[in-house]
Amino acid sequence: MAVSISVILLLLILAVIFVRSGGLKFSHALVCLLLGFYLASSSIAPTIHDGLSATADVVGSLRP
């Protein structure tokens, strides 16, 4: 588990750097894709899912 958490942190740092640099190249997109796969298989995946579901519920309940 410690190895996958460090890989997640490394990929997260790289994704933030790539987004801040302004250009998203194929290699950058690949890093973001790998970050998504590692996050999906981590122990925090249910927390992320619950947070996104709650956000979607709040946005869905708003009326223009």
JSON list of C-alpha atoms in Angstrom, two decimals:
[
{"chain": "A", "resi": 1, "resn": "MET", "atom": "CA", "xyz": [0.00, 0.00, 0.00]},
{"chain": "A", "resi": 2, "resn": "ALA", "atom": "CA", "xyz": [2.84, 2.41, 0.75]},
{"chain": "A", "resi": 3, "resn": "VAL", "atom": "CA", "xyz": [4.19, 2.05, -2.77]},
{"chain": "A", "resi": 4, "resn": "SER", "atom": "CA", "xyz": [0.88, 2.85, -4.43]},
{"chain": "A", "resi": 5, "resn": "ILE", "atom": "CA", "xyz": [0.32, 5.90, -2.20]},
{"chain": "A", "resi": 6, "resn": "SER", "atom": "CA", "xyz": [3.74, 7.27, -3.17]},
{"chain": "A", "resi": 7, "resn": "VAL", "atom": "CA", "xyz": [2.97, 6.61, -6.83]},
{"chain": "A", "resi": 8, "resn": "ILE", "atom": "CA", "xyz": [-0.35, 8.43, -6.43]},
{"chain": "A", "resi": 9, "resn": "LEU", "atom": "CA", "xyz": [1.37, 11.41, -4.83]},
{"chain": "A", "resi": 10, "resn": "LEU", "atom": "CA", "xyz": [4.04, 11.50, -7.53]},
{"chain": "A", "resi": 11, "resn": "LEU", "atom": "CA", "xyz": [1.46, 11.36, -10.31]},
{"chain": "A", "resi": 12, "resn": "LEU", "atom": "CA", "xyz": [-0.67, 13.99, -8.59]},
{"chain": "A", "resi": 13, "resn": "ILE", "atom": "CA", "xyz": [2.30, 16.36, -8.33]},
{"chain": "A", "resi": 14, "resn": "LEU", "atom": "CA", "xyz": [3.13, 15.77, -11.99]},
{"chain": "A", "resi": 15, "resn": "ALA", "atom": "CA", "xyz": [-0.49, 16.38, -13.05]},
{"chain": "A", "resi": 16, "resn": "VAL", "atom": "CA", "xyz": [-0.59, 19.68, -11.14]},
{"chain": "A", "resi": 17, "resn": "ILE", "atom": "CA", "xyz": [2.66, 20.80, -12.73]},
{"chain": "A", "resi": 18, "resn": "PHE", "atom": "CA", "xyz": [1.37, 19.87, -16.20]},
{"chain": "A", "resi": 19, "resn": "VAL", "atom": "CA", "xyz": [-1.88, 21.75, -15.72]},
{"chain": "A", "resi": 20, "resn": "ARG", "atom": "CA", "xyz": [-0.09, 24.84, -14.39]},
{"chain": "A", "resi": 21, "resn": "SER", "atom": "CA", "xyz": [2.35, 24.85, -17.30]},
{"chain": "A", "resi": 22, "resn": "GLY", "atom": "CA", "xyz": [-0.53, 25.52, -19.66]},
{"chain": "A", "resi": 23, "resn": "GLY", "atom": "CA", "xyz": [0.03, 22.87, -22.30]},
{"chain": "A", "resi": 24, "resn": "LEU", "atom": "CA", "xyz": [-1.33, 19.37, -22.04]},
{"chain": "A", "resi": 25, "resn": "LYS", "atom": "CA", "xyz": [0.65, 17.05, -24.28]},
{"chain": "A", "resi": 26, "resn": "PHE", "atom": "CA", "xyz": [0.10, 13.34, -24.87]},
{"chain": "A", "resi": 27, "resn": "SER", "atom": "CA", "xyz": [2.60, 12.42, -22.17]},
{"chain": "A", "resi": 28, "resn": "HIS", "atom": "CA", "xyz": [0.78, 14.70, -19.74]},
{"chain": "A", "resi": 29, "resn": "ALA", "atom": "CA", "xyz": [-2.54, 13.10, -20.57]},
{"chain": "A", "resi": 30, "resn": "LEU", "atom": "CA", "xyz": [-0.99, 9.69, -20.01]},
{"chain": "A", "resi": 31, "resn": "VAL", "atom": "CA", "xyz": [0.20, 10.72, -16.54]},
{"chain": "A", "resi": 32, "resn": "CYS", "atom": "CA", "xyz": [-3.29, 11.99, -15.70]},
{"chain": "A", "resi": 33, "resn": "LEU", "atom": "CA", "xyz": [-4.78, 8.72, -16.94]},
{"chain": "A", "resi": 34, "resn": "LEU", "atom": "CA", "xyz": [-2.40, 6.71, -14.77]},
{"chain": "A", "resi": 35, "resn": "LEU", "atom": "CA", "xyz": [-3.28, 8.92, -11.80]},
{"chain": "A", "resi": 36, "resn": "GLY", "atom": "CA", "xyz": [-6.95, 8.10, -12.34]},
{"chain": "A", "resi": 37, "resn": "PHE", "atom": "CA", "xyz": [-6.30, 4.37, -12.45]},
{"chain": "A", "resi": 38, "resn": "TYR", "atom": "CA", "xyz": [-4.18, 4.45, -9.30]},
{"chain": "A", "resi": 39, "resn": "LEU", "atom": "CA", "xyz": [-6.77, 6.56, -7.47]},
{"chain": "A", "resi": 40, "resn": "ALA", "atom": "CA", "xyz": [-9.54, 4.18, -8.53]},
{"chain": "A", "resi": 41, "resn": "SER", "atom": "CA", "xyz": [-7.71, 1.23, -7.02]},
{"chain": "A", "resi": 42, "resn": "SER", "atom": "CA", "xyz": [-6.72, 3.02, -3.82]},
{"chain": "A", "resi": 43, "resn": "SER", "atom": "CA", "xyz": [-8.47, 2.99, -0.48]},
{"chain": "A", "resi": 44, "resn": "ILE", "atom": "CA", "xyz": [-9.71, 6.56, -0.95]},
{"chain": "A", "resi": 45, "resn": "ALA", "atom": "CA", "xyz": [-11.76, 5.69, -4.05]},
{"chain": "A", "resi": 46, "resn": "PRO", "atom": "CA", "xyz": [-15.06, 5.37, -2.10]},
{"chain": "A", "resi": 47, "resn": "THR", "atom": "CA", "xyz": [-14.47, 8.77, -0.48]},
{"chain": "A", "resi": 48, "resn": "ILE", "atom": "CA", "xyz": [-13.83, 10.37, -3.87]},
{"chain": "A", "resi": 49, "resn": "HIS", "atom": "CA", "xyz": [-16.95, 8.70, -5.28]},
{"chain": "A", "resi": 50, "resn": "ASP", "atom": "CA", "xyz": [-19.11, 9.87, -2.38]},
{"chain": "A", "resi": 51, "resn": "GLY", "atom": "CA", "xyz": [-17.79, 13.42, -2.69]},
{"chain": "A", "resi": 52, "resn": "LEU", "atom": "CA", "xyz": [-18.45, 13.55, -6.42]},
{"chain": "A", "resi": 53, "resn": "SER", "atom": "CA", "xyz": [-21.94, 12.10, -5.95]},
{"chain": "A", "resi": 54, "resn": "ALA", "atom": "CA", "xyz": [-22.77, 14.67, -3.27]},
{"chain": "A", "resi": 55, "resn": "THR", "atom": "CA", "xyz": [-21.48, 17.48, -5.51]},
{"chain": "A", "resi": 56, "resn": "ALA", "atom": "CA", "xyz": [-23.54, 16.18, -8.43]},
{"chain": "A", "resi": 57, "resn": "ASP", "atom": "CA", "xyz": [-26.64, 16.06, -6.20]},
{"chain": "A", "resi": 58, "resn": "VAL", "atom": "CA", "xyz": [-26.13, 19.65, -5.08]},
{"chain": "A", "resi": 59, "resn": "VAL", "atom": "CA", "xyz": [-25.58, 20.88, -8.64]},
{"chain": "A", "resi": 60, "resn": "GLY", "atom": "CA", "xyz": [-28.56, 18.86, -9.86]},
{"chain": "A", "resi": 61, "resn": "SER", "atom": "CA", "xyz": [-30.84, 20.38, -7.23]},
{"chain": "A", "resi": 62, "resn": "LEU", "atom": "CA", "xyz": [-30.04, 23.97, -8.30]},
{"chain": "A", "resi": 63, "resn": "ARG", "atom": "CA", "xyz": [-32.69, 25.66, -10.41]},
{"chain": "A", "resi": 64, "resn": "PRO", "atom": "CA", "xyz": [-31.74, 28.44, -12.85]}
]
